[in-house]
Amino acid sequence: MKLTIERAALLKALGHVQSVVERRNTIPILSNVLFTAGRESLAFSATDLDMEIIDETPALVDSPGQITAPAHTLYEIVRKLPEGADVSLSFTGEDPRLQVQAGRSRFNLPVLPAGDFPVMSSDGLSGRISVDTTDLMRLIDKTRFAISTEETRYYLNGLYLHTVVEDGVAKLRAVATDGHRLALAEMPAPEGAAGAPGVIVPRKTIQEARRLMDDAGESIDLQVSSQKVRFEFARCGLTSKVIDGSFPDYMRVIPRDNHRTMLVDNALFAAAVDRVATISAEKSRSVKLSVEPGRVILQVRNMETGQATEEVEVDYEGEPFEIGFNARYLLDVTGQIAGETAEFRFADRAAASTVLDPTLVLDPTDAGVQYVLMPLRA
């Protein structure tokens, strides 16, 4: 194998694939990237056995071939080469190393046989569903913060992508929850999506797919099966196993009868929460909200660090009540509100001074998102 490639193109392709490679691997081949040189292009493949990324970029190929080399080491080498350099990659059976050359810089890297590199099958995947890149980015950005990191409930460690039909309209919906908060975002279902199975896409896959979307074109092709999901970009593809489990019935968690509505300036409210949370206990991060007509009083009491209180004007006309939330969760949700105003809908219990039922948070400028927060004892 012998070829020449622009440093910028090589760096971009390696950047796409090397992030899937774990820093510590008990299987040596998984630390490598597979190079496949064709007639006029170079393909890159990396995998962790659960996910595979393949990228392709033009190259001046003198001799086609395949070989694998350490992904992270090569990425760091290319990153440190001067801009505009032409990089030469060559491997022959006479020297069992990959030779990397750019100007006066020369590196010899250890290799492993291409035949030992695992390839992920794409059998069973559905036909291609073309999704607008901006719309899919929105679904991910509005929901991924709520993906659980607790491994005990593995079925919550991903984003649930599925289609639903409401009032005769098909929608593509993304849902994430960790049991304390829930995020839902939806968009009109693209053509062909209605018959596709719902899948729980792992957190790492969502992170990698979202990163690749920054360099994607106007649309992305999506393929799914009950075992796998595939994202296809212009010259790059990501295939991943999905989480084998049943996502909980999230619709039971979303409150429908919360009639205590509070409208608040989102930026002012988020800043106030952030300030008073400075002295909150690290474990619970609890902030108490005392909601009254025209105002909400935010309060934090900490036996070790003191007390903080701040008042924010709101649009609310009901009975006073108190409710507590984890400050980090409040900030995560307010960080997703695109408009100037956040709408909080609290449980409608006229006789109760303290609310412990789920709270619904909406963005008046985006009807396709919903957030649910479980309160703490105020």
Tab-separated table of C-alpha atoms in Angstrom:
chain	number	residue	atom	x	y	z
A	1	MET	CA	0.000	0.000	0.000
A	2	LYS	CA	1.366	3.411	-0.953
A	3	LEU	CA	-0.440	6.732	-1.209
A	4	THR	CA	-0.246	10.474	-0.677
A	5	ILE	CA	-2.964	12.487	1.049
A	6	GLU	CA	-3.446	16.067	2.166
A	7	ARG	CA	-2.801	16.586	5.849
A	8	ALA	CA	-6.148	18.394	6.379
A	9	ALA	CA	-8.144	15.577	4.753
A	10	LEU	CA	-6.235	12.929	6.709
A	11	LEU	CA	-6.694	14.772	10.001
A	12	LYS	CA	-10.424	15.251	9.437
A	13	ALA	CA	-11.023	11.583	8.585
A	14	LEU	CA	-8.891	10.348	11.484
A	15	GLY	CA	-10.732	12.747	13.788
A	16	HIS	CA	-14.025	11.215	12.722
A	17	VAL	CA	-13.010	7.617	13.423
A	18	GLN	CA	-10.409	7.678	16.201
A	19	SER	CA	-12.817	8.880	18.900
A	20	VAL	CA	-14.600	5.506	18.853
A	21	VAL	CA	-11.332	3.770	19.809
A	22	GLU	CA	-11.035	3.203	23.555
A	23	ARG	CA	-7.811	4.389	25.150
A	24	ARG	CA	-7.375	1.092	26.966
A	25	ASN	CA	-8.020	-2.110	25.082
A	26	THR	CA	-7.462	-5.729	26.061
A	27	ILE	CA	-7.744	-6.659	22.365
A	28	PRO	CA	-4.799	-4.997	20.550
A	29	ILE	CA	-6.501	-4.786	17.125
A	30	LEU	CA	-9.228	-2.565	18.601
A	31	SER	CA	-6.603	0.126	19.276
A	32	ASN	CA	-5.953	0.367	15.544
A	33	VAL	CA	-7.617	2.011	12.585
A	34	LEU	CA	-8.051	0.008	9.391
A	35	PHE	CA	-6.810	1.673	6.196
A	36	THR	CA	-8.200	0.513	2.871
A	37	ALA	CA	-6.605	2.213	-0.120
A	38	GLY	CA	-8.634	1.976	-3.329
A	39	ARG	CA	-8.003	3.509	-6.720
A	40	GLU	CA	-8.554	7.143	-5.809
A	41	SER	CA	-9.548	7.143	-2.144
A	42	LEU	CA	-8.555	6.003	1.317
A	43	ALA	CA	-11.150	4.482	3.669
A	44	PHE	CA	-10.767	4.495	7.456
A	45	SER	CA	-12.507	2.069	9.840
A	46	ALA	CA	-12.518	2.012	13.646
A	47	THR	CA	-14.606	-0.057	16.060
A	48	ASP	CA	-15.087	-0.949	19.717
A	49	LEU	CA	-17.174	-4.032	18.765
A	50	ASP	CA	-20.393	-2.196	19.674
A	51	MET	CA	-19.982	0.653	17.214
A	52	GLU	CA	-18.149	1.115	13.923
A	53	ILE	CA	-17.292	4.310	12.050
A	54	ILE	CA	-16.145	4.259	8.430
A	55	ASP	CA	-14.939	7.391	6.649
A	56	GLU	CA	-13.552	7.905	3.164
A	57	THR	CA	-11.546	10.701	1.604
A	58	PRO	CA	-9.804	11.288	-1.753
A	59	ALA	CA	-6.133	10.306	-1.989
A	60	LEU	CA	-3.441	9.877	-4.637
A	61	VAL	CA	-3.023	6.100	-4.522
A	62	ASP	CA	0.083	4.558	-6.094
A	63	SER	CA	-0.505	1.058	-4.743
A	64	PRO	CA	-3.847	-0.158	-3.240
A	65	GLY	CA	-3.888	-2.284	-0.110
A	66	GLN	CA	-4.998	-2.690	3.498
A	67	ILE	CA	-3.284	-2.436	6.878
A	68	THR	CA	-4.065	-1.357	10.457
A	69	ALA	CA	-2.087	1.076	12.616
A	70	PRO	CA	-2.490	2.664	16.091
A	71	ALA	CA	-5.354	5.154	15.838
A	72	HIS	CA	-4.533	7.639	18.592
A	73	THR	CA	-0.786	7.707	17.888
A	74	LEU	CA	-1.341	8.401	14.195
A	75	TYR	CA	-3.930	11.075	14.942
A	76	GLU	CA	-1.514	12.902	17.258
A	77	ILE	CA	1.255	12.693	14.654
A	78	VAL	CA	-0.919	14.131	11.894
A	79	ARG	CA	-2.318	16.809	14.205
A	80	LYS	CA	1.216	18.079	14.874
A	81	LEU	CA	2.308	18.131	11.237
A	82	PRO	CA	2.443	21.567	9.550
A	83	GLU	CA	-0.682	22.807	7.792
A	84	GLY	CA	-0.735	22.256	4.050
A	85	ALA	CA	1.651	19.300	4.204
A	86	ASP	CA	1.247	16.275	1.941
A	87	VAL	CA	1.435	13.057	3.947
A	88	SER	CA	2.787	9.846	2.476
A	89	LEU	CA	1.598	6.491	3.880
A	90	SER	CA	3.306	3.326	2.721
A	91	PHE	CA	3.451	-0.284	3.806
A	92	THR	CA	5.235	-3.213	2.193
A	93	GLY	CA	5.726	-6.767	3.321
A	94	GLU	CA	9.459	-6.172	3.499
A	95	ASP	CA	9.133	-3.743	6.432
A	96	PRO	CA	6.401	-4.735	8.931
A	97	ARG	CA	5.703	-1.107	9.830
A	98	LEU	CA	3.596	1.706	8.427
A	99	GLN	CA	5.824	4.494	7.159
A	100	VAL	CA	4.448	8.010	7.613
A	101	GLN	CA	6.301	10.838	5.913
A	102	ALA	CA	5.645	14.554	5.575
A	103	GLY	CA	8.458	16.857	4.496
A	104	ARG	CA	11.437	16.029	6.679
A	105	SER	CA	9.350	14.169	9.279
A	106	ARG	CA	9.356	10.382	9.193
A	107	PHE	CA	7.606	7.916	11.474
A	108	ASN	CA	7.484	4.115	11.511
A	109	LEU	CA	4.454	2.700	13.306
A	110	PRO	CA	3.713	-0.912	14.314
A	111	VAL	CA	0.936	-2.609	12.363
A	112	LEU	CA	-1.430	-5.564	12.704
A	113	PRO	CA	-2.916	-7.586	9.820
A	114	ALA	CA	-6.006	-6.164	8.159
A	115	GLY	CA	-7.526	-9.640	8.130
A	116	ASP	CA	-7.739	-9.596	11.942
A	117	PHE	CA	-9.805	-6.383	12.015
A	118	PRO	CA	-13.447	-7.056	13.019
A	119	VAL	CA	-16.123	-5.868	10.613
A	120	MET	CA	-19.652	-5.095	11.793
A	121	SER	CA	-22.412	-6.627	9.692
A	122	SER	CA	-25.258	-4.426	8.476
A	123	ASP	CA	-27.663	-7.311	7.848
A	124	GLY	CA	-31.314	-6.687	8.639
A	125	LEU	CA	-31.198	-2.912	8.471
A	126	SER	CA	-34.250	-1.185	6.999
A	127	GLY	CA	-34.327	0.894	3.863
A	128	ARG	CA	-32.792	4.347	4.054
A	129	ILE	CA	-34.809	7.051	5.766
A	130	SER	CA	-33.672	10.535	4.777
A	131	VAL	CA	-33.756	12.909	7.762
A	132	ASP	CA	-33.018	16.622	7.703
A	133	THR	CA	-29.715	17.130	9.533
A	134	THR	CA	-30.866	20.221	11.415
A	135	ASP	CA	-34.037	18.473	12.612
A	136	LEU	CA	-32.138	15.410	13.842
A	137	MET	CA	-29.568	17.590	15.587
A	138	ARG	CA	-32.428	19.346	17.369
A	139	LEU	CA	-33.914	16.044	18.584
A	140	ILE	CA	-30.556	15.002	20.032
A	141	ASP	CA	-29.581	18.369	21.503
A	142	LYS	CA	-32.922	18.798	23.263
A	143	THR	CA	-32.890	15.371	24.928
A	144	ARG	CA	-29.442	13.816	25.388
A	145	PHE	CA	-28.736	15.606	28.680
A	146	ALA	CA	-31.361	13.393	30.354
A	147	ILE	CA	-29.781	10.059	29.304
A	148	SER	CA	-28.995	8.026	32.415
A	149	THR	CA	-25.412	7.241	33.379
A	150	GLU	CA	-26.355	4.552	35.908
A	151	GLU	CA	-25.437	1.148	34.528
A	152	THR	CA	-27.932	-0.708	36.736
A	153	ARG	CA	-30.856	0.345	34.546
A	154	TYR	CA	-29.075	-0.222	31.249
A	155	TYR	CA	-32.229	0.371	29.196
A	156	LEU	CA	-32.087	4.052	30.222
A	157	ASN	CA	-28.487	4.453	28.992
A	158	GLY	CA	-29.586	5.608	25.566
A	159	LEU	CA	-31.916	7.768	23.514
A	160	TYR	CA	-35.206	6.163	22.520
A	161	LEU	CA	-35.871	6.929	18.840
A	162	HIS	CA	-39.268	5.838	17.541
A	163	THR	CA	-42.287	6.936	15.541
A	164	VAL	CA	-45.729	7.680	16.924
A	165	VAL	CA	-49.019	8.677	15.322
A	166	GLU	CA	-51.079	11.356	17.071
A	167	ASP	CA	-54.253	12.798	15.563
A	168	GLY	CA	-53.400	11.100	12.298
A	169	VAL	CA	-49.952	12.746	12.104
A	170	ALA	CA	-46.809	10.582	12.166
A	171	LYS	CA	-43.944	11.941	14.258
A	172	LEU	CA	-40.346	10.926	14.868
A	173	ARG	CA	-39.758	11.225	18.593
A	174	ALA	CA	-36.678	11.120	20.826
A	175	VAL	CA	-37.022	10.459	24.561
A	176	ALA	CA	-34.445	10.227	27.336
A	177	THR	CA	-34.837	9.812	31.092
A	178	ASP	CA	-32.760	8.922	34.125
A	179	GLY	CA	-35.708	8.464	36.459
A	180	HIS	CA	-35.383	11.981	37.923
A	181	ARG	CA	-36.076	13.965	34.761
A	182	LEU	CA	-37.391	13.273	31.289
A	183	ALA	CA	-36.822	15.033	27.976
A	184	LEU	CA	-38.967	14.577	24.864
A	185	ALA	CA	-38.520	16.141	21.427
A	186	GLU	CA	-40.351	15.351	18.215
A	187	MET	CA	-40.556	16.321	14.552
A	188	PRO	CA	-42.742	15.332	11.601
A	189	ALA	CA	-41.772	11.778	10.653
A	190	PRO	CA	-39.758	11.623	7.420
A	191	GLU	CA	-41.028	9.467	4.586
A	192	GLY	CA	-40.528	5.759	5.280
A	193	ALA	CA	-40.038	6.148	9.033
A	194	ALA	CA	-43.507	4.984	10.083
A	195	GLY	CA	-42.752	1.259	9.770
A	196	ALA	CA	-39.307	1.333	11.370
A	197	PRO	CA	-38.869	-0.284	14.811
A	198	GLY	CA	-38.227	1.878	17.861
A	199	VAL	CA	-34.639	1.600	19.103
A	200	ILE	CA	-32.663	2.674	22.160
A	201	VAL	CA	-29.470	4.187	20.775
A	202	PRO	CA	-26.563	4.008	23.286
A	203	ARG	CA	-25.244	7.214	24.817
A	204	LYS	CA	-21.790	6.867	23.204
A	205	THR	CA	-23.360	6.329	19.776
A	206	ILE	CA	-25.511	9.428	20.187
A	207	GLN	CA	-22.454	11.471	21.143
A	208	GLU	CA	-20.463	10.252	18.137
A	209	ALA	CA	-23.363	10.678	15.700
A	210	ARG	CA	-23.987	14.212	16.939
A	211	ARG	CA	-20.313	15.090	16.514
A	212	LEU	CA	-20.340	13.805	12.934
A	213	MET	CA	-23.425	15.883	12.156
A	214	ASP	CA	-21.362	19.070	12.437
A	215	ASP	CA	-19.655	18.078	9.170
A	216	ALA	CA	-22.720	16.535	7.524
A	217	GLY	CA	-24.690	17.833	4.577
A	218	GLU	CA	-28.320	18.893	4.543
A	219	SER	CA	-29.664	15.384	5.166
A	220	ILE	CA	-28.651	12.128	6.847
A	221	ASP	CA	-29.730	8.630	5.856
A	222	LEU	CA	-30.950	6.580	8.800
A	223	GLN	CA	-31.348	2.781	8.839
A	224	VAL	CA	-32.644	0.761	11.780
A	225	SER	CA	-33.364	-2.801	12.826
A	226	SER	CA	-34.212	-4.379	16.160
A	227	GLN	CA	-30.474	-4.972	16.727
A	228	LYS	CA	-28.667	-2.111	14.964
A	229	VAL	CA	-28.860	1.475	13.787
A	230	ARG	CA	-26.865	3.153	11.038
A	231	PHE	CA	-26.275	6.846	10.316
A	232	GLU	CA	-24.989	7.627	6.827
A	233	PHE	CA	-23.398	10.976	6.096
A	234	ALA	CA	-21.850	12.230	2.848
A	235	ARG	CA	-18.694	10.063	2.939
A	236	CYS	CA	-18.971	8.678	6.456
A	237	GLY	CA	-21.092	5.976	8.090
A	238	LEU	CA	-21.700	5.015	11.713
A	239	THR	CA	-23.153	1.593	12.549
A	240	SER	CA	-23.991	0.658	16.125
A	241	LYS	CA	-25.688	-2.011	18.148
A	242	VAL	CA	-28.771	-0.796	19.996
A	243	ILE	CA	-29.619	-1.470	23.630
A	244	ASP	CA	-31.475	-4.749	24.003
A	245	GLY	CA	-34.275	-3.821	26.363
A	246	SER	CA	-37.686	-2.207	26.657
A	247	PHE	CA	-37.895	1.526	27.201
A	248	PRO	CA	-40.413	2.361	29.951
A	249	ASP	CA	-43.873	3.701	29.171
A	250	TYR	CA	-42.821	7.325	29.414
A	251	MET	CA	-46.276	8.688	28.579
A	252	ARG	CA	-47.448	7.626	32.044
A	253	VAL	CA	-44.860	9.967	33.565
A	254	ILE	CA	-45.809	13.082	31.593
A	255	PRO	CA	-48.465	14.939	33.625
A	256	ARG	CA	-51.604	15.983	31.748
A	257	ASP	CA	-53.562	17.670	34.536
A	258	ASN	CA	-51.063	20.232	35.803
A	259	HIS	CA	-52.985	23.487	35.742
A	260	ARG	CA	-50.852	25.655	38.017
A	261	THR	CA	-48.989	27.594	35.338
A	262	MET	CA	-45.994	29.833	36.000
A	263	LEU	CA	-44.364	31.881	33.234
A	264	VAL	CA	-40.904	33.254	33.955
A	265	ASP	CA	-38.094	34.981	32.076
A	266	ASN	CA	-35.889	31.977	31.354
A	267	ALA	CA	-32.518	33.733	31.438
A	268	LEU	CA	-33.260	35.606	34.685
A	269	PHE	CA	-34.610	32.477	36.346
A	270	ALA	CA	-31.645	30.319	35.292
A	271	ALA	CA	-29.160	32.914	36.513
A	272	ALA	CA	-30.957	33.138	39.873
A	273	VAL	CA	-30.958	29.357	40.271
A	274	ASP	CA	-27.261	29.261	39.455
A	275	ARG	CA	-26.455	31.938	42.033
A	276	VAL	CA	-28.367	30.494	44.989
A	277	ALA	CA	-27.156	26.968	44.173
A	278	THR	CA	-23.603	28.117	44.866
A	279	ILE	CA	-24.029	27.217	48.527
A	280	SER	CA	-26.281	24.175	48.097
A	281	ALA	CA	-25.232	20.773	49.404
A	282	GLU	CA	-23.168	18.943	46.806
A	283	LYS	CA	-25.195	15.744	47.113
A	284	SER	CA	-28.780	16.962	46.665
A	285	ARG	CA	-28.194	20.397	45.081
A	286	SER	CA	-31.657	21.249	46.436
A	287	VAL	CA	-33.272	24.612	45.713
A	288	LYS	CA	-36.661	25.506	47.236
A	289	LEU	CA	-39.117	27.497	45.147
A	290	SER	CA	-41.827	29.446	46.994
A	291	VAL	CA	-44.310	30.326	44.265
A	292	GLU	CA	-46.681	33.223	44.949
A	293	PRO	CA	-48.789	35.498	42.736
A	294	GLY	CA	-46.321	37.657	40.800
A	295	ARG	CA	-43.114	36.212	42.176
A	296	VAL	CA	-41.065	33.137	43.004
A	297	ILE	CA	-38.616	33.101	45.898
A	298	LEU	CA	-35.619	30.814	45.476
A	299	GLN	CA	-34.027	29.663	48.697
A	300	VAL	CA	-31.129	27.433	49.704
A	301	ARG	CA	-30.207	26.544	53.280
A	302	ASN	CA	-26.965	24.749	54.025
A	303	MET	CA	-25.828	24.053	57.593
A	304	GLU	CA	-22.183	24.373	56.560
A	305	THR	CA	-22.113	27.185	54.004
A	306	GLY	CA	-25.035	29.395	54.937
A	307	GLN	CA	-28.236	30.617	53.306
A	308	ALA	CA	-29.145	32.206	49.973
A	309	THR	CA	-32.390	33.839	48.841
A	310	GLU	CA	-33.381	35.510	45.585
A	311	GLU	CA	-36.659	36.740	44.179
A	312	VAL	CA	-37.736	36.641	40.529
A	313	GLU	CA	-40.874	38.141	38.982
A	314	VAL	CA	-43.241	35.615	37.400
A	315	ASP	CA	-46.633	35.450	35.780
A	316	TYR	CA	-48.627	33.349	38.275
A	317	GLU	CA	-52.046	33.968	39.835
A	318	GLY	CA	-52.852	30.816	41.829
A	319	GLU	CA	-52.540	29.767	45.458
A	320	PRO	CA	-49.048	29.967	47.033
A	321	PHE	CA	-47.102	26.739	47.333
A	322	GLU	CA	-43.578	25.416	47.783
A	323	ILE	CA	-41.620	22.926	45.723
A	324	GLY	CA	-38.000	21.799	45.633
A	325	PHE	CA	-35.770	20.774	42.725
A	326	ASN	CA	-32.246	19.657	42.052
A	327	ALA	CA	-30.540	22.837	40.836
A	328	ARG	CA	-28.483	21.009	38.224
A	329	TYR	CA	-31.622	19.522	36.703
A	330	LEU	CA	-33.324	22.922	36.638
A	331	LEU	CA	-30.330	24.436	34.844
A	332	ASP	CA	-30.191	21.567	32.353
A	333	VAL	CA	-33.821	22.125	31.397
A	334	THR	CA	-33.683	25.923	31.269
A	335	GLY	CA	-30.605	25.535	29.093
A	336	GLN	CA	-32.789	23.889	26.432
A	337	ILE	CA	-35.422	26.640	26.302
A	338	ALA	CA	-34.960	28.501	23.017
A	339	GLY	CA	-37.355	31.371	23.720
A	340	GLU	CA	-37.259	34.117	26.323
A	341	THR	CA	-39.948	32.533	28.518
A	342	ALA	CA	-40.111	29.185	30.300
A	343	GLU	CA	-43.493	27.716	31.181
A	344	PHE	CA	-43.776	25.600	34.339
A	345	ARG	CA	-46.911	23.568	34.940
A	346	PHE	CA	-47.205	22.302	38.517
A	347	ALA	CA	-49.573	19.695	39.931
A	348	ASP	CA	-53.024	21.140	40.628
A	349	ARG	CA	-53.609	20.414	44.304
A	350	ALA	CA	-55.438	23.329	45.825
A	351	ALA	CA	-55.262	21.900	49.350
A	352	ALA	CA	-51.571	21.140	49.258
A	353	SER	CA	-48.985	23.737	50.239
A	354	THR	CA	-46.118	21.494	49.114
A	355	VAL	CA	-46.101	19.854	45.670
A	356	LEU	CA	-44.334	16.498	45.180
A	357	ASP	CA	-45.876	15.401	41.882
A	358	PRO	CA	-44.001	15.702	38.556
A	359	THR	CA	-43.652	19.159	37.051
A	360	LEU	CA	-43.996	19.782	33.322
A	361	VAL	CA	-41.705	22.373	31.715
A	362	LEU	CA	-42.517	23.702	28.240
A	363	ASP	CA	-40.951	26.061	25.721
A	364	PRO	CA	-43.711	28.356	24.379
A	365	THR	CA	-41.667	28.873	21.182
A	366	ASP	CA	-41.261	25.134	20.468
A	367	ALA	CA	-44.360	22.958	20.796
A	368	GLY	CA	-42.335	19.853	19.930
A	369	VAL	CA	-40.450	19.625	23.232
A	370	GLN	CA	-41.521	18.632	26.733
A	371	TYR	CA	-39.555	18.242	29.942
A	372	VAL	CA	-40.558	16.545	33.183
A	373	LEU	CA	-38.864	17.169	36.529
A	374	MET	CA	-39.390	15.114	39.654
A	375	PRO	CA	-39.397	17.460	42.661
A	376	LEU	CA	-37.483	17.099	45.913
A	377	ARG	CA	-39.043	17.639	49.298
A	378	ALA	CA	-38.898	21.405	49.792
